[in-house]
């Protein structure tokens, strides 16, 4: 119980790896309750997303989208999900892939309604149409 409580508290204070270590040790002694399992899952997804930050934006957006669906108020998940989509969209625009950038801007807008983001989405959509492309649906 002490390891479980310390693990959850440590994750809540932002020391994710240390909290996961405590929860891992606690799970060797007995089963973790639902709350502890949730924190374990959230911390793991968050760490995965951060580990790909700046290296693989597609993977980063996937991880933070999942975490945003599960626990939108966990740490800075909302901000990271939005920023990851915006960064990935900018990279796609730089690669002349405006059609896929539309999807990323739309995902960022879904996380946080922002006129600038919506304007960027509309501009990317126009560029996509002008190039003869079409916006496809994003696969999960």
PDB file of C-alpha atoms in Angstrom:
ATOM      1  CA  UNK A   1       0.000   0.000   0.000  1.00  0.00           C
ATOM      2  CA  UNK A   2       2.828   2.365   0.836  1.00  0.00           C
ATOM      3  CA  UNK A   3       4.534   1.750  -2.524  1.00  0.00           C
ATOM      4  CA  UNK A   4       1.234   2.164  -4.353  1.00  0.00           C
ATOM      5  CA  UNK A   5       0.453   5.435  -2.588  1.00  0.00           C
ATOM      6  CA  UNK A   6       3.960   6.769  -3.041  1.00  0.00           C
ATOM      7  CA  UNK A   7       3.874   5.798  -6.728  1.00  0.00           C
ATOM      8  CA  UNK A   8       0.621   7.625  -7.424  1.00  0.00           C
ATOM      9  CA  UNK A   9       1.733  10.659  -5.409  1.00  0.00           C
ATOM     10  CA  UNK A  10       5.101  10.753  -7.157  1.00  0.00           C
ATOM     11  CA  UNK A  11       3.427  10.650 -10.571  1.00  0.00           C
ATOM     12  CA  UNK A  12       1.060  13.420  -9.484  1.00  0.00           C
ATOM     13  CA  UNK A  13       4.038  15.593  -8.568  1.00  0.00           C
ATOM     14  CA  UNK A  14       5.600  15.087 -11.996  1.00  0.00           C
ATOM     15  CA  UNK A  15       8.266  12.485 -11.280  1.00  0.00           C
ATOM     16  CA  UNK A  16       6.800   9.958 -13.656  1.00  0.00           C
ATOM     17  CA  UNK A  17       9.656   7.481 -13.894  1.00  0.00           C
ATOM     18  CA  UNK A  18      10.072   7.259 -10.124  1.00  0.00           C
ATOM     19  CA  UNK A  19       6.336   6.841  -9.668  1.00  0.00           C
ATOM     20  CA  UNK A  20       6.246   4.077 -12.254  1.00  0.00           C
ATOM     21  CA  UNK A  21       9.070   2.302 -10.445  1.00  0.00           C
ATOM     22  CA  UNK A  22       7.104   2.377  -7.187  1.00  0.00           C
ATOM     23  CA  UNK A  23       3.951   1.119  -8.900  1.00  0.00           C
ATOM     24  CA  UNK A  24       5.915  -1.648 -10.597  1.00  0.00           C
ATOM     25  CA  UNK A  25       7.310  -2.759  -7.243  1.00  0.00           C
ATOM     26  CA  UNK A  26       3.862  -2.540  -5.641  1.00  0.00           C
ATOM     27  CA  UNK A  27       2.396  -4.722  -8.409  1.00  0.00           C
ATOM     28  CA  UNK A  28       4.922  -7.438  -7.573  1.00  0.00           C
ATOM     29  CA  UNK A  29       3.503  -7.596  -4.065  1.00  0.00           C
ATOM     30  CA  UNK A  30      -0.179  -7.379  -4.944  1.00  0.00           C
ATOM     31  CA  UNK A  31      -2.641  -6.233  -7.556  1.00  0.00           C
ATOM     32  CA  UNK A  32      -2.907  -2.520  -8.233  1.00  0.00           C
ATOM     33  CA  UNK A  33      -6.290  -0.852  -7.895  1.00  0.00           C
ATOM     34  CA  UNK A  34      -7.987   0.954 -10.778  1.00  0.00           C
ATOM     35  CA  UNK A  35      -6.686   4.398  -9.851  1.00  0.00           C
ATOM     36  CA  UNK A  36      -3.089   3.210  -9.632  1.00  0.00           C
ATOM     37  CA  UNK A  37      -3.430   1.368 -12.947  1.00  0.00           C
ATOM     38  CA  UNK A  38      -4.781   4.537 -14.561  1.00  0.00           C
ATOM     39  CA  UNK A  39      -1.866   6.618 -13.320  1.00  0.00           C
ATOM     40  CA  UNK A  40       0.528   3.923 -14.486  1.00  0.00           C
ATOM     41  CA  UNK A  41      -1.036   3.929 -17.956  1.00  0.00           C
ATOM     42  CA  UNK A  42      -1.164   7.719 -18.212  1.00  0.00           C
ATOM     43  CA  UNK A  43       2.447   8.157 -17.124  1.00  0.00           C
ATOM     44  CA  UNK A  44       3.620   5.502 -19.569  1.00  0.00           C
ATOM     45  CA  UNK A  45       1.804   7.100 -22.510  1.00  0.00           C
ATOM     46  CA  UNK A  46       3.075  10.543 -21.514  1.00  0.00           C
ATOM     47  CA  UNK A  47       6.679   9.362 -21.309  1.00  0.00           C
ATOM     48  CA  UNK A  48       6.337   7.652 -24.703  1.00  0.00           C
ATOM     49  CA  UNK A  49       4.960  10.819 -26.262  1.00  0.00           C
ATOM     50  CA  UNK A  50       7.720  12.960 -24.811  1.00  0.00           C
ATOM     51  CA  UNK A  51      10.389  10.485 -25.890  1.00  0.00           C
ATOM     52  CA  UNK A  52       9.343  10.932 -29.537  1.00  0.00           C
ATOM     53  CA  UNK A  53       8.979  14.727 -29.240  1.00  0.00           C
ATOM     54  CA  UNK A  54      11.000  16.332 -32.026  1.00  0.00           C
ATOM     55  CA  UNK A  55      11.935  12.959 -33.517  1.00  0.00           C
ATOM     56  CA  UNK A  56       8.704  11.448 -34.792  1.00  0.00           C
ATOM     57  CA  UNK A  57       5.766  13.853 -34.827  1.00  0.00           C
ATOM     58  CA  UNK A  58       3.312  11.302 -36.171  1.00  0.00           C
ATOM     59  CA  UNK A  59       4.022   9.024 -33.199  1.00  0.00           C
ATOM     60  CA  UNK A  60       4.001  11.969 -30.793  1.00  0.00           C
ATOM     61  CA  UNK A  61       0.584  13.122 -31.987  1.00  0.00           C
ATOM     62  CA  UNK A  62      -0.759   9.580 -31.699  1.00  0.00           C
ATOM     63  CA  UNK A  63       0.456   9.199 -28.108  1.00  0.00           C
ATOM     64  CA  UNK A  64      -0.827  12.580 -26.949  1.00  0.00           C
ATOM     65  CA  UNK A  65      -4.147  12.092 -28.752  1.00  0.00           C
ATOM     66  CA  UNK A  66      -4.633   8.853 -26.861  1.00  0.00           C
ATOM     67  CA  UNK A  67      -3.684  10.450 -23.558  1.00  0.00           C
ATOM     68  CA  UNK A  68      -5.925  13.443 -24.275  1.00  0.00           C
ATOM     69  CA  UNK A  69      -8.862  11.058 -24.763  1.00  0.00           C
ATOM     70  CA  UNK A  70      -8.067   9.140 -21.576  1.00  0.00           C
ATOM     71  CA  UNK A  71      -6.961  11.942 -19.270  1.00  0.00           C
ATOM     72  CA  UNK A  72      -7.103  15.435 -20.795  1.00  0.00           C
ATOM     73  CA  UNK A  73      -6.156  17.065 -17.501  1.00  0.00           C
ATOM     74  CA  UNK A  74      -3.113  14.889 -16.817  1.00  0.00           C
ATOM     75  CA  UNK A  75      -0.155  17.255 -16.536  1.00  0.00           C
ATOM     76  CA  UNK A  76       0.127  19.399 -19.700  1.00  0.00           C
ATOM     77  CA  UNK A  77      -1.482  16.851 -22.009  1.00  0.00           C
ATOM     78  CA  UNK A  78      -3.842  19.334 -23.653  1.00  0.00           C
ATOM     79  CA  UNK A  79      -1.038  21.754 -24.496  1.00  0.00           C
ATOM     80  CA  UNK A  80       1.264  18.993 -25.723  1.00  0.00           C
ATOM     81  CA  UNK A  81      -1.444  17.433 -27.902  1.00  0.00           C
ATOM     82  CA  UNK A  82      -2.208  20.799 -29.500  1.00  0.00           C
ATOM     83  CA  UNK A  83       1.443  21.762 -29.961  1.00  0.00           C
ATOM     84  CA  UNK A  84       2.357  18.381 -31.423  1.00  0.00           C
ATOM     85  CA  UNK A  85      -0.373  18.668 -34.049  1.00  0.00           C
ATOM     86  CA  UNK A  86       0.584  22.250 -34.894  1.00  0.00           C
ATOM     87  CA  UNK A  87       4.255  21.361 -35.233  1.00  0.00           C
ATOM     88  CA  UNK A  88       3.520  18.306 -37.350  1.00  0.00           C
ATOM     89  CA  UNK A  89       1.193  20.377 -39.559  1.00  0.00           C
ATOM     90  CA  UNK A  90       3.945  22.963 -40.087  1.00  0.00           C
ATOM     91  CA  UNK A  91       6.387  20.227 -41.051  1.00  0.00           C
ATOM     92  CA  UNK A  92       3.868  18.801 -43.518  1.00  0.00           C
ATOM     93  CA  UNK A  93       3.331  22.256 -45.024  1.00  0.00           C
ATOM     94  CA  UNK A  94       7.110  22.544 -45.414  1.00  0.00           C
ATOM     95  CA  UNK A  95       7.063  19.249 -47.310  1.00  0.00           C
ATOM     96  CA  UNK A  96       4.255  20.510 -49.583  1.00  0.00           C
ATOM     97  CA  UNK A  97       1.827  18.052 -48.011  1.00  0.00           C
ATOM     98  CA  UNK A  98      -0.976  20.493 -47.318  1.00  0.00           C
ATOM     99  CA  UNK A  99      -3.662  17.817 -47.583  1.00  0.00           C
ATOM    100  CA  UNK A 100      -2.361  15.931 -44.547  1.00  0.00           C
ATOM    101  CA  UNK A 101      -1.586  19.226 -42.789  1.00  0.00           C
ATOM    102  CA  UNK A 102      -5.318  19.962 -42.908  1.00  0.00           C
ATOM    103  CA  UNK A 103      -5.921  16.925 -40.702  1.00  0.00           C
ATOM    104  CA  UNK A 104      -3.281  18.025 -38.204  1.00  0.00           C
ATOM    105  CA  UNK A 105      -4.651  21.563 -37.988  1.00  0.00           C
ATOM    106  CA  UNK A 106      -8.139  20.132 -37.520  1.00  0.00           C
ATOM    107  CA  UNK A 107      -6.872  17.887 -34.717  1.00  0.00           C
ATOM    108  CA  UNK A 108      -5.159  20.842 -33.020  1.00  0.00           C
ATOM    109  CA  UNK A 109      -8.364  22.861 -33.349  1.00  0.00           C
ATOM    110  CA  UNK A 110     -10.358  20.008 -31.789  1.00  0.00           C
ATOM    111  CA  UNK A 111      -8.077  20.130 -28.755  1.00  0.00           C
ATOM    112  CA  UNK A 112      -8.296  23.898 -28.447  1.00  0.00           C
ATOM    113  CA  UNK A 113     -10.601  26.139 -30.485  1.00  0.00           C
ATOM    114  CA  UNK A 114      -8.360  28.860 -31.851  1.00  0.00           C
ATOM    115  CA  UNK A 115      -9.080  31.168 -34.787  1.00  0.00           C
ATOM    116  CA  UNK A 116      -5.442  31.218 -35.930  1.00  0.00           C
ATOM    117  CA  UNK A 117      -5.396  27.413 -36.079  1.00  0.00           C
ATOM    118  CA  UNK A 118      -8.679  27.324 -37.973  1.00  0.00           C
ATOM    119  CA  UNK A 119      -7.367  29.936 -40.426  1.00  0.00           C
ATOM    120  CA  UNK A 120      -4.263  27.801 -41.011  1.00  0.00           C
ATOM    121  CA  UNK A 121      -6.455  24.753 -41.587  1.00  0.00           C
ATOM    122  CA  UNK A 122      -8.543  26.637 -44.140  1.00  0.00           C
ATOM    123  CA  UNK A 123      -5.426  27.899 -45.941  1.00  0.00           C
ATOM    124  CA  UNK A 124      -3.970  24.385 -46.059  1.00  0.00           C
ATOM    125  CA  UNK A 125      -7.278  23.071 -47.371  1.00  0.00           C
ATOM    126  CA  UNK A 126      -7.286  25.659 -50.149  1.00  0.00           C
ATOM    127  CA  UNK A 127      -3.691  24.796 -51.058  1.00  0.00           C
ATOM    128  CA  UNK A 128      -4.597  21.118 -51.069  1.00  0.00           C
ATOM    129  CA  UNK A 129      -7.557  21.689 -53.388  1.00  0.00           C
ATOM    130  CA  UNK A 130      -5.516  23.977 -55.655  1.00  0.00           C
ATOM    131  CA  UNK A 131      -2.901  21.251 -56.055  1.00  0.00           C
ATOM    132  CA  UNK A 132      -5.548  18.752 -57.100  1.00  0.00           C
ATOM    133  CA  UNK A 133      -5.344  16.821 -53.873  1.00  0.00           C
ATOM    134  CA  UNK A 134      -8.020  15.854 -51.430  1.00  0.00           C
ATOM    135  CA  UNK A 135      -8.163  15.596 -47.707  1.00  0.00           C
ATOM    136  CA  UNK A 136      -8.389  11.984 -46.622  1.00  0.00           C
ATOM    137  CA  UNK A 137      -9.537  10.741 -43.264  1.00  0.00           C
ATOM    138  CA  UNK A 138      -6.912  10.021 -40.650  1.00  0.00           C
ATOM    139  CA  UNK A 139      -6.548   6.383 -39.715  1.00  0.00           C
ATOM    140  CA  UNK A 140      -6.501   5.606 -35.984  1.00  0.00           C
TER     141      UNK A 140
END
